[in-house]
XYZ file of C-alpha atoms in Angstrom:
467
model
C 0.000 0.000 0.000
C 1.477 3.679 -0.708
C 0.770 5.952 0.853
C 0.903 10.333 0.803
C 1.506 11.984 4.019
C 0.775 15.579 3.023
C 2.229 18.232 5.754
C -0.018 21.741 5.169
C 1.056 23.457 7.822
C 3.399 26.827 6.828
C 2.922 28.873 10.214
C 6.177 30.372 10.608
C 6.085 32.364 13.628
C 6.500 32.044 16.777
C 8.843 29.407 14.406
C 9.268 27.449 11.647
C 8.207 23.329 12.605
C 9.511 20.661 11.207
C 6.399 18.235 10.551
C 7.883 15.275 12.778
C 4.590 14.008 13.938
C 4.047 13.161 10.257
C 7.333 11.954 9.803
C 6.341 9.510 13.274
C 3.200 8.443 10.860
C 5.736 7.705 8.382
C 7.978 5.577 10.396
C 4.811 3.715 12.052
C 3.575 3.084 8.241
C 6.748 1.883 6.811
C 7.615 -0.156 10.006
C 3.966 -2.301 8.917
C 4.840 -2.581 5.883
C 3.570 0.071 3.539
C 5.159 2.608 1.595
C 4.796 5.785 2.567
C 5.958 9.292 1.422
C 5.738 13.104 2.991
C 4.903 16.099 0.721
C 6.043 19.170 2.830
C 4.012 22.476 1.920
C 6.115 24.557 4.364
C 8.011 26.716 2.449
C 5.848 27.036 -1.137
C 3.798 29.746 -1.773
C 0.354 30.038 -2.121
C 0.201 29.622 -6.139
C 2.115 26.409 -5.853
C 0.035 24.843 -3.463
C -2.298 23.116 -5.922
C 0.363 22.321 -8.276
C 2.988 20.939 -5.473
C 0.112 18.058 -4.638
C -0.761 17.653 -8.572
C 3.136 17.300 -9.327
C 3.783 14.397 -6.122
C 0.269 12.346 -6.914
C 1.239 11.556 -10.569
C 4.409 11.136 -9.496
C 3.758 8.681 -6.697
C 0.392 7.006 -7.417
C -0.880 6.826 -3.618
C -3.596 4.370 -2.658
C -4.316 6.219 0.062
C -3.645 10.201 0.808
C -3.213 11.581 4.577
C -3.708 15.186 4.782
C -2.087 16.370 8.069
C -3.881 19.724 9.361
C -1.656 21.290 12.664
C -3.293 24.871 13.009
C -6.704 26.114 12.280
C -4.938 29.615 12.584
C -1.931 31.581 13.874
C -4.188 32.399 17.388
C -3.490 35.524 17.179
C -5.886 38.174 18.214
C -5.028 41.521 16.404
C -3.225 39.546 13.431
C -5.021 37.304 13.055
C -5.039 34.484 9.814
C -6.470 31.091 9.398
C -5.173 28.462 7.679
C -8.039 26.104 6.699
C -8.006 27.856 3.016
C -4.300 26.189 2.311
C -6.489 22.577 3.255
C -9.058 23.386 1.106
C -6.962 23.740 -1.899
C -4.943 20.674 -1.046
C -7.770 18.362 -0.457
C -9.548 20.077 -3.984
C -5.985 19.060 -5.552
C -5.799 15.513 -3.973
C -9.811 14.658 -5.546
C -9.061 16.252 -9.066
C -5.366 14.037 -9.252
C -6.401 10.564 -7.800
C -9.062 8.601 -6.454
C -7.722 7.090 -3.513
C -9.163 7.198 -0.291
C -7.976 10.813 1.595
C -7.885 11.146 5.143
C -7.575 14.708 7.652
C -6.027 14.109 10.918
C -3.597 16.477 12.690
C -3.781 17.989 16.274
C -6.069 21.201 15.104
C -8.116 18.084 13.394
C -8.800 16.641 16.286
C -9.663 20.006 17.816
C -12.801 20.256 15.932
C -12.987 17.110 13.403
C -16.679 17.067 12.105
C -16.640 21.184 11.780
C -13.713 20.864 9.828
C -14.787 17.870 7.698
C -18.270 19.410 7.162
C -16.563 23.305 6.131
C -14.167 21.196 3.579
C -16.333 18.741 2.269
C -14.033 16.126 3.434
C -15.411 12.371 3.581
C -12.887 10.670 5.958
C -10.942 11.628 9.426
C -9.117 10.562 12.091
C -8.769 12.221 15.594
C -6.267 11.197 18.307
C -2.593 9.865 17.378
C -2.541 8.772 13.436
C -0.162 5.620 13.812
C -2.301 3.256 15.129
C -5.159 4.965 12.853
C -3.525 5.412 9.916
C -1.798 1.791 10.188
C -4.982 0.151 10.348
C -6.519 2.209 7.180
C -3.694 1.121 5.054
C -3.981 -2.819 6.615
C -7.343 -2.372 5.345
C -7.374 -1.181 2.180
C -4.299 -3.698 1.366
C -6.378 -6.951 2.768
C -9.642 -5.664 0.474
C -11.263 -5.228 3.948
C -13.332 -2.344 5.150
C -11.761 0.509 7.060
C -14.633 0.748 9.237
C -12.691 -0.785 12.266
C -9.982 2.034 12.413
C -9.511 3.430 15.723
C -10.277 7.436 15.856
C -12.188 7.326 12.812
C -14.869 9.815 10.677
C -16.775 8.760 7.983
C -19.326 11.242 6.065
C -22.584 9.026 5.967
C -25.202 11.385 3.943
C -25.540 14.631 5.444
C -24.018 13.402 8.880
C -20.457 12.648 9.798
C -20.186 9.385 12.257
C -17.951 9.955 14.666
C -15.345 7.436 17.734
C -13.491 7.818 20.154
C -9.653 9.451 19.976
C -6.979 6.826 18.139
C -3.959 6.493 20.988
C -0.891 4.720 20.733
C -1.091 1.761 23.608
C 2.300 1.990 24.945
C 3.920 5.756 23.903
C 6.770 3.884 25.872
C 7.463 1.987 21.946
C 7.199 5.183 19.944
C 10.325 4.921 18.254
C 12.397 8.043 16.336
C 11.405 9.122 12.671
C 13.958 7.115 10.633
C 13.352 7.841 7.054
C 11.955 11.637 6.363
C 14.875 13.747 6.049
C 13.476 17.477 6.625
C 13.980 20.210 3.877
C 17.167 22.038 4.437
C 15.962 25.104 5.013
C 14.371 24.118 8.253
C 17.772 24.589 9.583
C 19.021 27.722 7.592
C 19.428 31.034 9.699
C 19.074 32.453 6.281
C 15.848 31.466 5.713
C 14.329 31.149 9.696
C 16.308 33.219 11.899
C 19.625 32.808 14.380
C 18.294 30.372 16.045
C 16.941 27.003 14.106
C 15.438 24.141 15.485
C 14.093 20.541 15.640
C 11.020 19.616 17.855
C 10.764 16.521 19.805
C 8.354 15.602 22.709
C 9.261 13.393 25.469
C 5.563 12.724 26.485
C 2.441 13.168 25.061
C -0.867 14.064 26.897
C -1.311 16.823 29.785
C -2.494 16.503 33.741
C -2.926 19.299 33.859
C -6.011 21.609 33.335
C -5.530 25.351 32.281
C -8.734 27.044 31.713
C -7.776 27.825 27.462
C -5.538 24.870 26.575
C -6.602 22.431 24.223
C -3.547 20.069 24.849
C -5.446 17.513 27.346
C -8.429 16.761 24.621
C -6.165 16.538 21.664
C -3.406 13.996 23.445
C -5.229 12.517 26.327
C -5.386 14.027 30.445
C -2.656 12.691 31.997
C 0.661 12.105 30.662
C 2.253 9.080 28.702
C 5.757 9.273 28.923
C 8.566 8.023 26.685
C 11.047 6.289 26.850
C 14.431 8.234 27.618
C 16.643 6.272 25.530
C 14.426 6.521 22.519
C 14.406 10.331 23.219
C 17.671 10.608 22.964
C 17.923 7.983 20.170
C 15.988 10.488 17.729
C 18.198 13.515 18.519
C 21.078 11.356 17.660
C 19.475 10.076 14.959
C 17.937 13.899 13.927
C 21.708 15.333 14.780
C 23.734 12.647 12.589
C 20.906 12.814 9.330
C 20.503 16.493 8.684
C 23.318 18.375 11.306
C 20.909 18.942 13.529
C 22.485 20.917 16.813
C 19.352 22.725 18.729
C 16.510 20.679 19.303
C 13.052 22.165 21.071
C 11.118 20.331 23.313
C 7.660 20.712 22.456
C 5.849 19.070 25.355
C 3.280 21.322 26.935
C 5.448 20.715 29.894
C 8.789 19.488 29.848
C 9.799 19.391 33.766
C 6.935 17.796 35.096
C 6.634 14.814 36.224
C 9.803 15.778 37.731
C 11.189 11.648 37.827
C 10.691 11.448 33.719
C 12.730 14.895 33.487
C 15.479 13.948 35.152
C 15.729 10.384 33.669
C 15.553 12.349 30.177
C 18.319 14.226 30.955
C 20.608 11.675 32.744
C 20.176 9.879 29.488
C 21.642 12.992 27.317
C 24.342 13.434 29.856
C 25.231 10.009 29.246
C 25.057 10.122 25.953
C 26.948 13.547 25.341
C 25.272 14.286 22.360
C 27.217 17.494 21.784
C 23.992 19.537 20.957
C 21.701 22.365 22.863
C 17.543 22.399 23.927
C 15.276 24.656 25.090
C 11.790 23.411 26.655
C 8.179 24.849 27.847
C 8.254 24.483 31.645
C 6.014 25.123 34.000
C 7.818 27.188 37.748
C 6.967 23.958 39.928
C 8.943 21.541 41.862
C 12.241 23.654 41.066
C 15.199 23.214 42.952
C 18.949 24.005 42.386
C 19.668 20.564 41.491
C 17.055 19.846 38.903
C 18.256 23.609 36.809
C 21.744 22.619 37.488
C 21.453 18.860 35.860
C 19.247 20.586 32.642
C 22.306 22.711 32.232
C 24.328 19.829 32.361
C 22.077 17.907 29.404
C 22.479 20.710 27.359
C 19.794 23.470 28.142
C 19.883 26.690 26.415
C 16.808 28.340 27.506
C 13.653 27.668 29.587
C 10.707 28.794 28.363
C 8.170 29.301 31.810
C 4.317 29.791 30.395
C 3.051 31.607 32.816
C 0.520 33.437 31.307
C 0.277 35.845 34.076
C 1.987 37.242 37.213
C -0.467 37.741 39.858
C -1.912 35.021 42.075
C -5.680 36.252 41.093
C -4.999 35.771 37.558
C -3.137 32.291 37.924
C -6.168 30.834 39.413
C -8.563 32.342 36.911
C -6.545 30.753 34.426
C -6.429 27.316 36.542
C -2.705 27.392 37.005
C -1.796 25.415 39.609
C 1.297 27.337 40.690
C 2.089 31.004 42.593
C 3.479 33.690 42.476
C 6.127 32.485 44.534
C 6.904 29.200 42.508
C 7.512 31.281 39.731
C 10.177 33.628 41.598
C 11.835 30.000 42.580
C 12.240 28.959 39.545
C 13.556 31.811 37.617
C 16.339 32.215 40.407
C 17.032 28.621 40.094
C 17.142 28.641 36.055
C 19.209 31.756 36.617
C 21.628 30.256 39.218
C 22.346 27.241 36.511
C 23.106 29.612 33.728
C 20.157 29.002 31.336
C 18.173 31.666 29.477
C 14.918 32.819 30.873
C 11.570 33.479 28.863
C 8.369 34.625 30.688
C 5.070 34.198 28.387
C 2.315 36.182 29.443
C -0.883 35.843 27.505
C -3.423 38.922 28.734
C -7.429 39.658 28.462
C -8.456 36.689 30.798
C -11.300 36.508 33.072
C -11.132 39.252 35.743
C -8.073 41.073 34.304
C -8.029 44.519 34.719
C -4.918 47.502 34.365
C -4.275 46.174 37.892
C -3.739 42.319 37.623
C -1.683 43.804 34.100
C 0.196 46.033 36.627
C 0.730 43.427 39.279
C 2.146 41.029 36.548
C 4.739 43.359 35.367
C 5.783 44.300 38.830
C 6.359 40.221 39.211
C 8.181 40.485 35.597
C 10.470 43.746 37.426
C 11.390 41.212 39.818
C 11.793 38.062 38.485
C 13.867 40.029 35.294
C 13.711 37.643 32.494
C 16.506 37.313 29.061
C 12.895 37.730 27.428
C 9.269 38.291 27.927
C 6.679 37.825 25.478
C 3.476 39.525 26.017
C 0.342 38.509 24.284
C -3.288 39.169 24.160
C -6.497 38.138 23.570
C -7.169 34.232 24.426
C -8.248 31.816 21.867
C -11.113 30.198 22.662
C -10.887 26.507 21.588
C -13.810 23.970 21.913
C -13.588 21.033 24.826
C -11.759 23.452 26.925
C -12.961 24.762 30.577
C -12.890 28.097 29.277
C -15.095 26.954 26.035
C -17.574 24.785 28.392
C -17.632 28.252 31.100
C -18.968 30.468 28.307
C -21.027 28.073 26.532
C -22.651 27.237 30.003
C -23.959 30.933 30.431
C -27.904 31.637 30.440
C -28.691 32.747 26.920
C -25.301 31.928 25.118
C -25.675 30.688 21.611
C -23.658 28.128 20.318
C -20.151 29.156 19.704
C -19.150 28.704 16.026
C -15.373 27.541 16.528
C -14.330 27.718 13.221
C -15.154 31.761 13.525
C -11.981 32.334 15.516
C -13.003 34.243 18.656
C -10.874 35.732 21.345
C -11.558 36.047 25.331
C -10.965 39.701 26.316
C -12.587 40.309 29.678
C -15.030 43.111 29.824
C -13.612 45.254 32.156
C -10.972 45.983 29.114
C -12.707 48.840 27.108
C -10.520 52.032 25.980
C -9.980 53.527 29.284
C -8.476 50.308 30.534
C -6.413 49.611 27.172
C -4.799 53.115 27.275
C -3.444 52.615 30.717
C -2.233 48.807 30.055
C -0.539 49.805 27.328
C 1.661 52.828 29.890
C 2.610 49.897 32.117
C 3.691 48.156 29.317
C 5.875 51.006 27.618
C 6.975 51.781 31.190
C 7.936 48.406 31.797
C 10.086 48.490 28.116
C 11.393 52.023 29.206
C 12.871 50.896 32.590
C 14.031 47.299 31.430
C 16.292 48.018 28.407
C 17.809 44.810 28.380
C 14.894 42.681 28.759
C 13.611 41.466 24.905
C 10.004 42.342 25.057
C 7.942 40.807 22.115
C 4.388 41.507 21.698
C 1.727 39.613 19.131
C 0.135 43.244 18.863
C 0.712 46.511 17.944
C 1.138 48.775 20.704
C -0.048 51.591 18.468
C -3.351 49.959 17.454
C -4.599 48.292 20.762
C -7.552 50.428 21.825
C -8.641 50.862 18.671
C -8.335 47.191 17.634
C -9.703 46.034 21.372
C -13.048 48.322 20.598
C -13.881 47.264 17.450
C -12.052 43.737 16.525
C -15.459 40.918 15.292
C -13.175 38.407 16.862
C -13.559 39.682 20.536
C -15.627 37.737 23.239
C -16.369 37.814 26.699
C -18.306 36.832 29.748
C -21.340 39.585 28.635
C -21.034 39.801 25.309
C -23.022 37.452 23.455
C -20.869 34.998 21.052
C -19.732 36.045 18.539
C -20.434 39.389 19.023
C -18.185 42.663 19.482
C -17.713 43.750 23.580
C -18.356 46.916 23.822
């Protein structure tokens, strides 16, 4: 059986991405016994799209196509962009070149599978982890059976689209590294995506965790299925030796925790002196000189802390499970070990006001970060508690996902806007050698705040502006 494994994503910011969970598919495909190929879309432009997957189907002759969809849209809130048009045209190309079987999966799939089939037209899906999914499709087809059995999968049946439970792999424990997709080049050009290029790898999949916005626990599962070290550290060898690979990111949704995995992660790479640099998402809890000093050791180059906010009010409206004072613990422990410090604060949740904003930054003053990134605006994804809390209101409507909206609490009008944005330029003024990045323009936030379509809250009505 051959099979396509078509990579649409081309989201370049916060940073180019490698597709490796495609390249995992891949592996899992080839290791059954099928022949499988990736088309990566990353870096062609949008009038080669059509022609790219044209140009690899008559080339190839799949007998079955997997269309791999990673971001609805860049979840940004004053620039914002979906993405779903680049899936359209690839799934119109993939119909008019072949008639084999074509399947969407992906993590923003999974997010919202039967919206997404039913905007696109699309007749089969898969939600959860493809391998075991995509495995059993391709069994399928080869035997002459039907597919029906495939864990994780949608089918289009009239005017309806049945739908299962998530695909997961049984024991993440076996996932083993991508061995045959060598990534385009200019993944790893600073040419072409900045100083600082990278490869992702996750050393779990799943979340325990339960912050009020993130998606991560209904995509890959609520508690955390952990890998194993030494095939971690396998695939950066493996990553390092095929394409030169010498800065890898860990892409968990939290790297650190639980705190046993971490450390047996990173005794691993100190054993095997790999020779190469990470950075990580962590979260500030269960730090302790000895734990920053051993990810020094493995090769840690920065630590990136989501905190999403600096006050104690706003950490538990966001469901954080940490304080104030875990997060001063950890940066002085990440800063004791030598590693670079980034502070993400994402703004506009429930109950902020210029004060929790003001609190925040006075936590940021002392906690003095290599780099904070401030956004705002919070992307309201379906499944979430945040999604459930609004949609759970007297009188809401239903929430069209697919029309991106944005949290912004209500107390944020103009007023509030105008004196957010002095603490922030205050904040920039008095910390010259902190790197502050916004997703906004400082220029055009009251303005954009007032009037943006995209804006929700807790009073105004879905899909609605707040005024």
């Amino acid at each position: 059986m051959k099979v396509l494994l078509i990579a649409t994503n081309r989201e370049r910011r916060p940073s180019f991405a490698v597709p490796a969970g495609v390249a995992y598919l891949q592996t899992a495909l080839i290791d059954a016994g099928h022949e499988a190929r990736i088309l990566d879309l990353c870096f062609d432009p949008d009038d080669r799209l059509e022609g790219r997957v044209t140009e690899a189907i008559g080339e190839y002759g799949p007998d079955l196509i997997g269309v791999s969809v990673r971001n609805i849209d860049n979840e940004t809130y004053l620039q914002y962009r979906g993405n779903l048009g680049d899936v359209k045209i690839v799934l119109g190309a993939c119909r008019a070149a072949s008639a084999a079987p074509v399947v969407l999966g992906g993590s923003a799939f999974s997010l919202m599978p039967v919206e997404i089939m039913n905007v696109l037209g699309a007749d089969l899906g898969v939600i959860g982890e493809g391998e075991p999914a995509m495995v059993a499709i391709a069994d399928a087809l080869a035997e002459g059976r039907p597919i029906t059995d495939a864990p994780g999968l949608l089918r289009r049946e009239g005017t309806r689209v049945s739908v299962s439970e998530p695909a997961r792999v049984s024991d993440p424990g076996s996932i083993v590294a991508p061995r045959y997709f060598v990534p385009d080049s200019r993944y790893f050009s600073t040419q072409v995506v900045g100083p600082q290029p990278t490869y992702g790898i996750q050393t779990k999949r799943g979340c325990a965790f339960r912050c009020s916005y993130c998606p991560v626990p209904s995509i890959e599962g609520k508690r955390f299925r952990l890998r194993s070290p030494a095939h971690i550290v396998d695939e950066m060898r493996h990553v390092r030796d095929l394409a030169g690979v010498r800065r890898f990111f860990i892409t968990d949704s939290i790297f650190n925790l639980p705190r046993r995995h971490a450390i047996a992660v990173c005794e691993e790479m100190v054993a095997a002196d790999l020779g190469v640099t990470w950075m990580a998402y962590t979260n500030p809890l269960q730090y302790d000189d000895d734990l920053a000093l051993l990810f020094k050791r493995a090769g840690c180059e920065t630590l990136n802390f989501g905190l999403d906010a600096g006050c104690d009010e706003m950490l538990t409206s966001l469901q954080k499970d940490f304080t104030v004072a875990d997060i001063e613990n950890a940066t002085a422990c990440a800063r004791r070990a030598g590693v670079r410090i980034i502070h993400s604060l994402l703004l506009g949740g429930p109950g902020e006001t210029a004060d929790t904003v003001a609190r925040t930054l006075d936590t940021m003053d002392r906690c003095a970060p290599d780099i904070l990134t401030i956004a705002f605006g919070i992307r309201v994804y379906p499944k979430t508690p945040l999604w459930q809390d609004i949609g759970s209101r007297p009188g809401r409507p239903d929430l069209d996902m697919l029309q991106a909206v944005f949290y912004v609490d209500e107390a944020l009008g103009p007023a509030e806007c105008r004196t957010i944005l002095r603490s922030i330029e205050e904040f920039v003024e008095t910390h010259p050698k902190i790197m502050v990045r916004m997703n906004f323009d400082p220029k055009n936030l009251e303005a954009e705040v007032s009037t943006s379509s995209l804006r929700i809250s807790a009073q105004a009505g879905a899909g609605r502006k707040a005024r």
